[in-house]
Coordinates of C-alpha atoms in Angstrom, one line a residue:
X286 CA -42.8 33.5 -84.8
X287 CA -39.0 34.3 -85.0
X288 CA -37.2 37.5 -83.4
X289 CA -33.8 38.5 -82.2
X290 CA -34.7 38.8 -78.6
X291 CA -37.6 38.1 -76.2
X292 CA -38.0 40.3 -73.3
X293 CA -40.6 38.7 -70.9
X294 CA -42.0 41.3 -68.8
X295 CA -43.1 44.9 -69.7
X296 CA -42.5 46.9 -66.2
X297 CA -39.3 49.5 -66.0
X298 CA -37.1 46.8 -66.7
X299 CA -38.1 44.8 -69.3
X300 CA -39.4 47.9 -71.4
X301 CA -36.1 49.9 -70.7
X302 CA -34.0 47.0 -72.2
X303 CA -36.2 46.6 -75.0
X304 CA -35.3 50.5 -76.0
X305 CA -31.7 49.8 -75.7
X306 CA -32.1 47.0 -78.2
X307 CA -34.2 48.1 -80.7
X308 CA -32.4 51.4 -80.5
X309 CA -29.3 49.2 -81.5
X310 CA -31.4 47.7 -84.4
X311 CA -32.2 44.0 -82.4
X312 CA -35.4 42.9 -83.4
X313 CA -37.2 42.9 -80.1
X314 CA -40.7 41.0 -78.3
X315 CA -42.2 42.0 -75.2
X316 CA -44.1 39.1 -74.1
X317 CA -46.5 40.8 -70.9
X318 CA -48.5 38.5 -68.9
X319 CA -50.8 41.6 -67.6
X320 CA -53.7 42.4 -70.7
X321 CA -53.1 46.3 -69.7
X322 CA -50.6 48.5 -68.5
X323 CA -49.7 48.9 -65.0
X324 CA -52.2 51.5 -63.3
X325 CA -50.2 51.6 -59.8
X326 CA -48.1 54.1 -58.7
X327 CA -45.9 51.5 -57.1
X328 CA -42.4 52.8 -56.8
X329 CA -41.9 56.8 -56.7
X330 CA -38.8 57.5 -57.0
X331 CA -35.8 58.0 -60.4
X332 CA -32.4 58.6 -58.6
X333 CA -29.8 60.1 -59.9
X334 CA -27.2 57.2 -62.4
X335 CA -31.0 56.1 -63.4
X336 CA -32.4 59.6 -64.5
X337 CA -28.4 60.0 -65.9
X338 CA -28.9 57.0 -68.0
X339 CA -32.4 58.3 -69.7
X340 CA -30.2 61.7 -70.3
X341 CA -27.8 59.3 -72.0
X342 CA -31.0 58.7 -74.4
X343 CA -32.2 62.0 -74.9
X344 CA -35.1 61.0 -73.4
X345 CA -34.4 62.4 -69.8
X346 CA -36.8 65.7 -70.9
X347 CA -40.2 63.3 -70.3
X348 CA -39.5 62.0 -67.5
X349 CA -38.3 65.6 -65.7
X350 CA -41.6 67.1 -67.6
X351 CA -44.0 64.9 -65.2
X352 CA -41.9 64.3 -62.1
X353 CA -41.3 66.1 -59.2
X354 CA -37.3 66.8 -57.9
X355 CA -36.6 65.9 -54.4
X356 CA -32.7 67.4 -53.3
X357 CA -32.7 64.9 -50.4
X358 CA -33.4 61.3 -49.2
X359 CA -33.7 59.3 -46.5
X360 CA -31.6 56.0 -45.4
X361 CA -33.6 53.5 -43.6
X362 CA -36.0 56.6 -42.2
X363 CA -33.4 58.6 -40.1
X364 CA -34.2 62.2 -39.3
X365 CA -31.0 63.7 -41.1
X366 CA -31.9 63.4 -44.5
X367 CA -28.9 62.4 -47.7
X368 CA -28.4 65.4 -49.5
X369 CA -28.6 64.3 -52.9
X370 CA -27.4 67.8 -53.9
X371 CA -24.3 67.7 -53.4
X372 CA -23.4 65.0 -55.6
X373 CA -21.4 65.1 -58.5
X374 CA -24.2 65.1 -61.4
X375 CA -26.2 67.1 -63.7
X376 CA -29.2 65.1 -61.7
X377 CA -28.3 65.6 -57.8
X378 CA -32.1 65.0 -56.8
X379 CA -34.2 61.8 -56.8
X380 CA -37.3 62.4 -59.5
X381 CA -40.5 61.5 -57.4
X382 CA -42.6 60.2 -60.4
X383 CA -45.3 57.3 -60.6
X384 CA -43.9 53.7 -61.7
X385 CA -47.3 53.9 -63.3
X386 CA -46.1 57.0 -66.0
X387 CA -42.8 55.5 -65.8
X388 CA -43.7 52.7 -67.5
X389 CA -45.9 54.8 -70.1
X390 CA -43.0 56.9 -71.2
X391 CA -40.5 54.1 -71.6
X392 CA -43.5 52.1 -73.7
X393 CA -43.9 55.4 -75.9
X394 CA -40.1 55.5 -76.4
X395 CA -40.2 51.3 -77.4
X396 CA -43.0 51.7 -79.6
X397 CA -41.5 54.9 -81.4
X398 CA -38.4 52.3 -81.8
X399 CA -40.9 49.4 -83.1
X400 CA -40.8 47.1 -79.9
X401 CA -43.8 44.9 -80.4
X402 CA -45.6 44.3 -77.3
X403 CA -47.8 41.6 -77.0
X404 CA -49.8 41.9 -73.6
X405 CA -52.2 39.5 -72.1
X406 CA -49.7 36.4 -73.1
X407 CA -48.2 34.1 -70.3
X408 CA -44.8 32.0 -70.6
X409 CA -45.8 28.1 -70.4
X410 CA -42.5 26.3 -71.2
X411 CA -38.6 27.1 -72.7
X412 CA -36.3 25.2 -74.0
X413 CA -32.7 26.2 -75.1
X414 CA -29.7 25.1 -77.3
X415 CA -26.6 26.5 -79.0
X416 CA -28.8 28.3 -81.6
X417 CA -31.8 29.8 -80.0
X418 CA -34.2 29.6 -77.5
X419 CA -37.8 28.6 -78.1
X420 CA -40.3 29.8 -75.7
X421 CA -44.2 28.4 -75.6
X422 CA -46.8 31.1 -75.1
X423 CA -50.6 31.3 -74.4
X424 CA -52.3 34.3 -75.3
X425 CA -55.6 35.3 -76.6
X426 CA -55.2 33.7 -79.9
X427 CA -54.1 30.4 -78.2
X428 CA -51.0 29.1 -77.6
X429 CA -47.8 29.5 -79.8
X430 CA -44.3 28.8 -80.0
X431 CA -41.9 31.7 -80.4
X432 CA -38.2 31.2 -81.1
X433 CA -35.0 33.9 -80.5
X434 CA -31.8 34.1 -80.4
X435 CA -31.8 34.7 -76.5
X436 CA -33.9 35.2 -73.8
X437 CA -34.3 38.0 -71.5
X438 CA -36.6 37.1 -67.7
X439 CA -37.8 40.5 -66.5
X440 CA -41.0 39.1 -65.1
X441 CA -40.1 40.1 -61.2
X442 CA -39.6 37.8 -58.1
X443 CA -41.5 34.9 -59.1
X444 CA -40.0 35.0 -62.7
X445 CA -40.9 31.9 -64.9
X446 CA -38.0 32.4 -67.4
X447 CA -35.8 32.0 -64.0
X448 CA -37.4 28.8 -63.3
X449 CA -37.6 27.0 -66.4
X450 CA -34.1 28.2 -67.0
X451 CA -33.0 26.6 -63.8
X452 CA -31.2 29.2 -62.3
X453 CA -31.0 29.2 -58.4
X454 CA -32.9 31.9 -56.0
X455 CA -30.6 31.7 -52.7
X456 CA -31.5 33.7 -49.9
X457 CA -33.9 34.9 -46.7
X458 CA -37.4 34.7 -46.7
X459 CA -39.1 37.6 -45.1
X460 CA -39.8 38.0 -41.3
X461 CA -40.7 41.8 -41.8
X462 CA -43.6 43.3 -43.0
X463 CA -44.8 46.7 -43.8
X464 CA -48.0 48.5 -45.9
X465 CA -48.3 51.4 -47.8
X466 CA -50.8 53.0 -49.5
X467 CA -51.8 55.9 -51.8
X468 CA -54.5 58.3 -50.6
X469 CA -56.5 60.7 -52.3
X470 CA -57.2 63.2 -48.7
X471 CA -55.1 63.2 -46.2
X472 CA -54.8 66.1 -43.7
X473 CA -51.1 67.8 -44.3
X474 CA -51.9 70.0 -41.1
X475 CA -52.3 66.9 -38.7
X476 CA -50.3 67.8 -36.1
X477 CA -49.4 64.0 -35.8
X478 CA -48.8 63.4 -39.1
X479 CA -45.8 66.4 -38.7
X480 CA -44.3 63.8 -36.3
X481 CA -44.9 60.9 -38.1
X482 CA -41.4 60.4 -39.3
X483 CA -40.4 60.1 -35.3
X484 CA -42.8 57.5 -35.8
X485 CA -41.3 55.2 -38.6
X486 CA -44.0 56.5 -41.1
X487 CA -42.9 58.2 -44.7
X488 CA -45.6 61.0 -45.8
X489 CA -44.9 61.7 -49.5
X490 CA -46.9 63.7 -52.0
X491 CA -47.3 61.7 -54.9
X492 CA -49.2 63.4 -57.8
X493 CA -52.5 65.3 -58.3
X494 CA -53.4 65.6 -54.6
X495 CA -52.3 62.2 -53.6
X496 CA -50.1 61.5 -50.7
X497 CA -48.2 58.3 -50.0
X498 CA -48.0 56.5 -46.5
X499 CA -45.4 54.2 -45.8
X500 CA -45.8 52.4 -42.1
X501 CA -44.5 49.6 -40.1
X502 CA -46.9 48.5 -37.5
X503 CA -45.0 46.8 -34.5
X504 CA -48.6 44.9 -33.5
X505 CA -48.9 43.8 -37.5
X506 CA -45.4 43.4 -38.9
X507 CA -45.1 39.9 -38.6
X508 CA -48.7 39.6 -41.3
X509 CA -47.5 38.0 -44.2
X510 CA -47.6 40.1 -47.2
X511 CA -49.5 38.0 -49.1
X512 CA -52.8 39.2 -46.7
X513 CA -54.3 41.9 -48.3
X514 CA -54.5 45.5 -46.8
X515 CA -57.6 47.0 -45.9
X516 CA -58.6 50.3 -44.6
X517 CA -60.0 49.8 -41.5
X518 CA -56.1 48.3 -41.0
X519 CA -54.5 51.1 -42.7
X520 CA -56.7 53.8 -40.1
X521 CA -55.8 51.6 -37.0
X522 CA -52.0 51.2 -37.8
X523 CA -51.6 55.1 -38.4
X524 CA -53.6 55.8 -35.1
X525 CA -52.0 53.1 -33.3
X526 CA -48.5 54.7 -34.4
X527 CA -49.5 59.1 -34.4
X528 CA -52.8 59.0 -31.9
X529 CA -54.2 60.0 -35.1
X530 CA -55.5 58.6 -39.0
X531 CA -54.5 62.0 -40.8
X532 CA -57.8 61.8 -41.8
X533 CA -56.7 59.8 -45.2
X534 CA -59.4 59.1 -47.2
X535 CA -60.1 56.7 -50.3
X536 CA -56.9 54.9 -51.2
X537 CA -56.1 54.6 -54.7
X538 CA -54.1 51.8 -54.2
X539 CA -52.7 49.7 -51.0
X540 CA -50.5 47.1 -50.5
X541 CA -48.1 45.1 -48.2
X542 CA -44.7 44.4 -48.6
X543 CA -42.1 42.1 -47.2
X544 CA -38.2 42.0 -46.8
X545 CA -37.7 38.4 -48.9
X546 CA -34.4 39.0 -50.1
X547 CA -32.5 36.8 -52.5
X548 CA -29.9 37.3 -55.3
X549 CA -30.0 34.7 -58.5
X550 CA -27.2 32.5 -58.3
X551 CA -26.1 33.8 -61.6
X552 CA -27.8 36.0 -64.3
X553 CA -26.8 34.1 -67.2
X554 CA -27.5 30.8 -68.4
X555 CA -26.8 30.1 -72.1
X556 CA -28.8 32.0 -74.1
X557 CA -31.3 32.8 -71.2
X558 CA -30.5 36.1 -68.8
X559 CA -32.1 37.8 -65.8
X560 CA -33.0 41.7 -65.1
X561 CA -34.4 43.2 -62.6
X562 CA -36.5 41.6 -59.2
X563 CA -36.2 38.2 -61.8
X564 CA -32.6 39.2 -61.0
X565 CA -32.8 40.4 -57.5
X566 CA -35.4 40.8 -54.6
X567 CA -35.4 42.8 -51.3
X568 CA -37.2 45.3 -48.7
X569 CA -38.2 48.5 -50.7
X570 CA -35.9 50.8 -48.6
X571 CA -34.4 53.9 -50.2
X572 CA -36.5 53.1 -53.4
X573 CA -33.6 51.5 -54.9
X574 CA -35.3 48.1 -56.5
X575 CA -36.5 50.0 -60.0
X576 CA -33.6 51.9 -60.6
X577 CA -31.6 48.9 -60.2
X578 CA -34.0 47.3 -62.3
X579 CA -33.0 50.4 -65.6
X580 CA -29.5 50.0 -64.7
X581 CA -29.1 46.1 -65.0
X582 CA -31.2 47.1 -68.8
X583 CA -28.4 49.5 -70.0
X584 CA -25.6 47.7 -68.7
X585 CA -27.2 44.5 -70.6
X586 CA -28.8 46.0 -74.0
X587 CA -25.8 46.7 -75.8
X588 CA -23.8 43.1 -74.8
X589 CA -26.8 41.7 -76.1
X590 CA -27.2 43.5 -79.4
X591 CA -23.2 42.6 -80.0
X592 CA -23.4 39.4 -79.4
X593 CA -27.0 39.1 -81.8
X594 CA -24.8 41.0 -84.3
X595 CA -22.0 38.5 -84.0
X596 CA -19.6 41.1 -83.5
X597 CA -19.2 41.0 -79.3
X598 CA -15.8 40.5 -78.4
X599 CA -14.9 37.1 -76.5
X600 CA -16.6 37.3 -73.1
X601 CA -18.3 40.6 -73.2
X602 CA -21.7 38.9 -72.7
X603 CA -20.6 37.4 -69.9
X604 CA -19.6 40.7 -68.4
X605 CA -22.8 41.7 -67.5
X606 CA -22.8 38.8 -64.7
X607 CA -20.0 39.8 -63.7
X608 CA -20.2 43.5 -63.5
X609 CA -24.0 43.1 -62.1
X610 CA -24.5 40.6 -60.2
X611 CA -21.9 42.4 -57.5
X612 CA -24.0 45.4 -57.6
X613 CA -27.0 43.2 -57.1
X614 CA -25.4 41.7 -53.4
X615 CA -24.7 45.3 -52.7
X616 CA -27.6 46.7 -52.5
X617 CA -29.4 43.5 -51.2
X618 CA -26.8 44.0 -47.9
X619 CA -27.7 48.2 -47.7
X620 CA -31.8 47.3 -48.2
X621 CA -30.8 44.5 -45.1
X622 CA -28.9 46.8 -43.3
X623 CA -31.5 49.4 -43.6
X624 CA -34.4 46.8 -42.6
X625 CA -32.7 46.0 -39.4
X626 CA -32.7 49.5 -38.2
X627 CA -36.1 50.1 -39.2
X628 CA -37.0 47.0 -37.6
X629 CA -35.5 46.9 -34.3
X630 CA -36.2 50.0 -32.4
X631 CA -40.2 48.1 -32.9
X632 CA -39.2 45.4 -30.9
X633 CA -39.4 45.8 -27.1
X634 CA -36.2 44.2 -26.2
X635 CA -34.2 46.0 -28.8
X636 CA -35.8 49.0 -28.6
X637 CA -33.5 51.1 -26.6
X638 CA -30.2 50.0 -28.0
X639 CA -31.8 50.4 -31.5
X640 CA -32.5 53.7 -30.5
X641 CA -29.0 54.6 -29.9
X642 CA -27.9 53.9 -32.8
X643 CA -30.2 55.5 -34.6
X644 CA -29.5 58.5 -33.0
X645 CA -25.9 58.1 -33.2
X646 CA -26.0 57.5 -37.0
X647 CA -28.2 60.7 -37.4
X648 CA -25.3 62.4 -36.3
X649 CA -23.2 60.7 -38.1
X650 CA -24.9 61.9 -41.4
X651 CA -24.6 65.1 -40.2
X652 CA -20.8 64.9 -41.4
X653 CA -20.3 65.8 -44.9
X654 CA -17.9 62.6 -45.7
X655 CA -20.5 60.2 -44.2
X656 CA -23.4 61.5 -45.8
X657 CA -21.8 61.3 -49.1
X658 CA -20.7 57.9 -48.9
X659 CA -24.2 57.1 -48.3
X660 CA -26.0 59.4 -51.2
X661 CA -23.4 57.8 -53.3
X662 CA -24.4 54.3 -52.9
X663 CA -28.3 55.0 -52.8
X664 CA -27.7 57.0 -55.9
X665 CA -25.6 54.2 -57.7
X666 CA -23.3 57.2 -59.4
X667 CA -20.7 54.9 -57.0
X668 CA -21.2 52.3 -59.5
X669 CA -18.3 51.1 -61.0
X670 CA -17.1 47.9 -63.0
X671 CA -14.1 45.5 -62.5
X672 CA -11.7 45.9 -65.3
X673 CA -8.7 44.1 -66.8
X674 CA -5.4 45.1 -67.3
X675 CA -3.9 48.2 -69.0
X676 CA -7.2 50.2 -69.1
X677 CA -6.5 52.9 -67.0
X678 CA -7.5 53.9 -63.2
X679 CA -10.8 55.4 -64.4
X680 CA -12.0 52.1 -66.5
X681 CA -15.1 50.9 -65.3
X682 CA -16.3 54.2 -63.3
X683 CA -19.2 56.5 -64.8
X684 CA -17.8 59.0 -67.0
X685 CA -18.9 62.7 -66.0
X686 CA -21.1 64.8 -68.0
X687 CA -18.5 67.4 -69.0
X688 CA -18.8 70.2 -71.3
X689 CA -16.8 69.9 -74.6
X690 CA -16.8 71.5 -77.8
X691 CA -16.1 69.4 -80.7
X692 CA -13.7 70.4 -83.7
X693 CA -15.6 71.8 -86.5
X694 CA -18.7 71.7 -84.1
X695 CA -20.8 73.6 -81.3
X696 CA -20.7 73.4 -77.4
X697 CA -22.2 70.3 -76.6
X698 CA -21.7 68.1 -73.6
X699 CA -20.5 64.0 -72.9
X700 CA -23.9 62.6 -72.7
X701 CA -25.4 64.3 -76.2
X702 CA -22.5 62.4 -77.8
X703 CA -24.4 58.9 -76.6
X704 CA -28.2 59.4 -77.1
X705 CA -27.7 57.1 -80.4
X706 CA -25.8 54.0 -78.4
X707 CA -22.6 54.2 -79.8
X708 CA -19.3 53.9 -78.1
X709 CA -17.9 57.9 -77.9
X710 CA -14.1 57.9 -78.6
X711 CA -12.7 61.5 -76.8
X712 CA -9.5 63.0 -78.0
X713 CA -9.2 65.7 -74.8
X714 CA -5.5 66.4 -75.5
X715 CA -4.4 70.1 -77.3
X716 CA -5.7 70.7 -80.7
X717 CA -2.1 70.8 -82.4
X718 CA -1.2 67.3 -80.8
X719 CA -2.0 64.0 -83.3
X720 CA -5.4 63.4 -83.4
X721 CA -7.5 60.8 -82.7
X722 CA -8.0 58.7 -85.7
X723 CA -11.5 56.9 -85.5
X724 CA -12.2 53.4 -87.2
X725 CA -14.2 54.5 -90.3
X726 CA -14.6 50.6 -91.4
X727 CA -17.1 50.1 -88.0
X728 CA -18.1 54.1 -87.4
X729 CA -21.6 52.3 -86.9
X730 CA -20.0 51.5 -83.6
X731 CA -18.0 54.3 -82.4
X732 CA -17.5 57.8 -82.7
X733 CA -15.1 59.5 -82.5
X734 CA -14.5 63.2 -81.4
X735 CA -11.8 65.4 -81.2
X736 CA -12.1 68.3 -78.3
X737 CA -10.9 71.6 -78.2
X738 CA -12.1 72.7 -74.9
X739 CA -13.4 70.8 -72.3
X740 CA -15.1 71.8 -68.9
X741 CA -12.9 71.5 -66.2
X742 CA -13.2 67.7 -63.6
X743 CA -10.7 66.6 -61.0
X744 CA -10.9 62.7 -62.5
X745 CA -10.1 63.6 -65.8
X746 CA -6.8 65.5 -65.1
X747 CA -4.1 64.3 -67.4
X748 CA -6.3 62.3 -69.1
X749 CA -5.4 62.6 -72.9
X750 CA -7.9 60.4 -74.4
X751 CA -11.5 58.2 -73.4
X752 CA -13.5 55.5 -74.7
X753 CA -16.9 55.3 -73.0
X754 CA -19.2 52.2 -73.4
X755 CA -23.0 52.8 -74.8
X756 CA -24.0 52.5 -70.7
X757 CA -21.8 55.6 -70.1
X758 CA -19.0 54.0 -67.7
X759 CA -15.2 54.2 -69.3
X760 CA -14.0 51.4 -71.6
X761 CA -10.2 52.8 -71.2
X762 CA -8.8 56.4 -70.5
X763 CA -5.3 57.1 -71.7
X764 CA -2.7 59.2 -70.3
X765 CA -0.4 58.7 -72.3
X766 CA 1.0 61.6 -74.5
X767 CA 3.6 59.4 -77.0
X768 CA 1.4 59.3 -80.0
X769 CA 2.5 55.6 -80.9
X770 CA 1.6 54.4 -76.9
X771 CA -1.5 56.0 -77.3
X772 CA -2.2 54.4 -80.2
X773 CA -1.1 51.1 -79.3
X774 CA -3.7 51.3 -76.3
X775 CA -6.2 52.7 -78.4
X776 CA -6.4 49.6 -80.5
X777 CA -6.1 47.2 -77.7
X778 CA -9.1 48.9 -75.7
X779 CA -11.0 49.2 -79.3
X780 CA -10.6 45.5 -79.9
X781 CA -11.6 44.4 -76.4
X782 CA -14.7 46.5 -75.8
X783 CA -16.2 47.3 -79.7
X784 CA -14.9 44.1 -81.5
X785 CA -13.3 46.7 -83.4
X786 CA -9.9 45.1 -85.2
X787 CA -7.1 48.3 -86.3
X788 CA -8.4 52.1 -87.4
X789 CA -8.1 54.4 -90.2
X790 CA -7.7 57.9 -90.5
X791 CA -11.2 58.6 -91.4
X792 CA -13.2 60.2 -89.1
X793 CA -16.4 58.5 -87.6

């Protein structure tokens, strides 16, 4: 059984990356340990970059259709609230929506793109070389051998593709735990459950009259998370905490978390490459471990599909190690930075000094500067990418979603330009100026737009011409208006980033 690329694991990440290459014609396996799909609600939350990148797709609509907009946010459970709102994005809200539909919608979109799926089958063994990797699997037929091209672990924290690839796990293991749980009563009007956020407990509607509760238990925090949760626990934790239970009654789901955190030594290894918690593991605070999970997907699918294509310029697979992995140590240091405060005001000698500070960063986020700094980062729209020389100050930074209308065509916007993977080559400079000239031999790779009016956005002053990568951050963004610099730069940033060699005058 020979494919392009096998995906191991079929939560958010795995399934998002397999859209990305399948959507870029790679012949793509999901091999899914689990016989069914996931029926937990799990994680809640789509922020912002990750609901941007499913706009990207055209696919945003499903996801906005279920899902419930939430303006603000929290960072590590302090009373004054990130305002999400005032961020720069078509998406200033985090999405409160089930991992559970999450992953339905993004195994409709794979299956619509001819993913195969094969559930119920469990990695026993890989081996590599320079021409493929072949992976043994035992499923309910038996066992098998399957071979690719490369190799993609997205099967979480205890990943086996991250094992038998030998790729170090470095970091803490936990000394903090907390539970949660999903319940199908609970009683909004409990007077203590209005004050349970003084208490270091989330309350969060989740879907059809269920509510989530998030707690740490000073008396339980130190139960490993491997014990399970029961509800007799659950009821004594919440009284212990709030003098009351909220009255919660049957949970749909509990569980009990932990802040293990470690970063892989490197996400690429040969032919073999990590996503997601295979990627990247740490305390669930600010809901960021999913949506960092999607955004490692995008940021990989289309390095992947050039390099199984054979047209990926020198080194661009190796970029996603290096443009990830630093986001990867960035939020493991915010989630660890947001444990500790969660943490200490619980215990007794650090209790009034943690205190303190707590109260002194609340006010702190009551300044507009602060608080946007800190949506920023929890949002990941602050996200941008190391770039080489003579790119342009904007390379590597998300490009905006900016209204544009095209020559010869109606209003449209930057992200409409994208939903089919391709790099988007932006002429923003007058109409009666040279035009862009797009490169008609590989228009299967980018193309290429001339604007004649654009909406208006601070970063893109001066800028006379963009090319944006599939993932939506900026290849190179030109400035210059000498038609033969321009080109010049055009080419070079071409050739680096879409293996694209000269241009023609033909329009892609």
């Amino acid at each position: 059984m020979t494919t392009d690329v096998i995906v191991v694991g079929a939560g958010p990440t795995g399934l998002m990356l397999a859209c990305e290459l399948a959507l870029a014609g790679v012949a793509t396996r999901i091999v899914e340990r689990r016989d069914r799909a996931q029926p937990d609600s799990r994680a809640l939350t789509l922020h912002p970059r990750s609901i941007e990148l499913l706009d990207l797709r055209g696919i945003a609509p499903r996801f906005l259709a279920l899902g419930r907009p939430m303006p603000g946010w929290h960072f590590a459970g302090l009373n004054t609230r990130l305002d999400f709102s005032a961020l720069d994005s078509r998406h200033p809200y985090t999405l409160f929506l089930a991992q559970a539909r999450t992953e339905a919608l993004l195994e409709e979109r794979a299956r619509e793109l001819g993913v195969e799926i094969l559930r119920g089958h469990t990695v026993a063994g890989m081996r590599q070389d320079p021409a493929g990797v072949e992976v043994d699997v035992c499923g309910p037929g038996g066992e098998a051998t399957m071979t690719a091209a490369y190799v993609v672990g997205c099967d979480g924290a205890r990943s086996v593709v991250r094992t038998a690839a030998g790729i170090e796990f470095p970091g803490t293991d936990e000394t903090l735990t907390g539970i949660l749980g999903d319940f199908e009563s609970v009683d909004a009007a409990d007077p203590a459950l209005r004050r349970a956020q003084a208490h270091g407990v989330l309350v969060a509607p989740v879907e059809d009259g269920v509510t989530r509760l998030v707690l740490i238990d000073p008396a339980r925090m130190r139960v490993p998370s491997r014990e399970p949760v029961t509800l007799e626990e659950f009821r004594a934790s919440l009284t212990g905490l709030c003098g009351s239970d909220g009255g919660i009654g049957r949970p749909r789901w509990m569980s009990r978390f932990g802040n293990a955190t470690r970063l892989a030594a490197r996400y690429r290894s040969g032919r073999v490459l990590l996503a997601g918690d295979a990627a990247h593991i740490h305390f669930p605070a600010g809901g960021q471990g999913l949506n960092t999970g999607l955004q490692d997907a995008v940021n990989l699918g289309w390095k992947l599909a050039a390099a199984v294509h054979g047209w990926a310029p020198p080194g661009l697979l190796d970029t996603y190690d290096a443009e990830r992995r630093p986001v990867g140590r960035a939020v493991t240091e915010n989630t660890e930075i947001q444990t500790l405060l969660a943490e200490l005001p619980l215990v007794e000698q650090y209790a009034g000094p943690a205190g303190a500070l707590r109260t002194l960063l609340d006010e702190l986020l009551t300044m507009r500067d602060v608080n946007r700094h800190l949506a920023d980062r929890v949002s990941a729209l602050h996200t941008a990418y190391p770039t080489g020389p003579d790119t342009g100050a904007l390379a590597g930074r998300r490009m905006p979603d900016i209204a544009l209308t095209a020559a010869g065509s109606h209003a449209t916007r930057v992200y409409e330009l994208l939903h089919d993977g391709r790099f988007v080559l932006l002429d923003l400079i007058p109409s009666d100026a040279e035009p862009t000239t797009a490169p008609a031999a590989r228009a299967e790779r980018v193309r290429a737009v001339v604007v004649t009016s654009q909406g208006r956005h601070a970063e893109l002053s001066g800028v006379t011409e963009v090319l944006i990568r599939p993932d939506g951050h900026i290849a190179w963004a030109g400035r210059s208006t000498d038609p033969q610099q321009r080109r010049t730069e055009r080419i070079r940033a071409l050739a680096a980033w879409a293996g694209v060699q000269g241009e023609s005058r033909d329009s892609a």
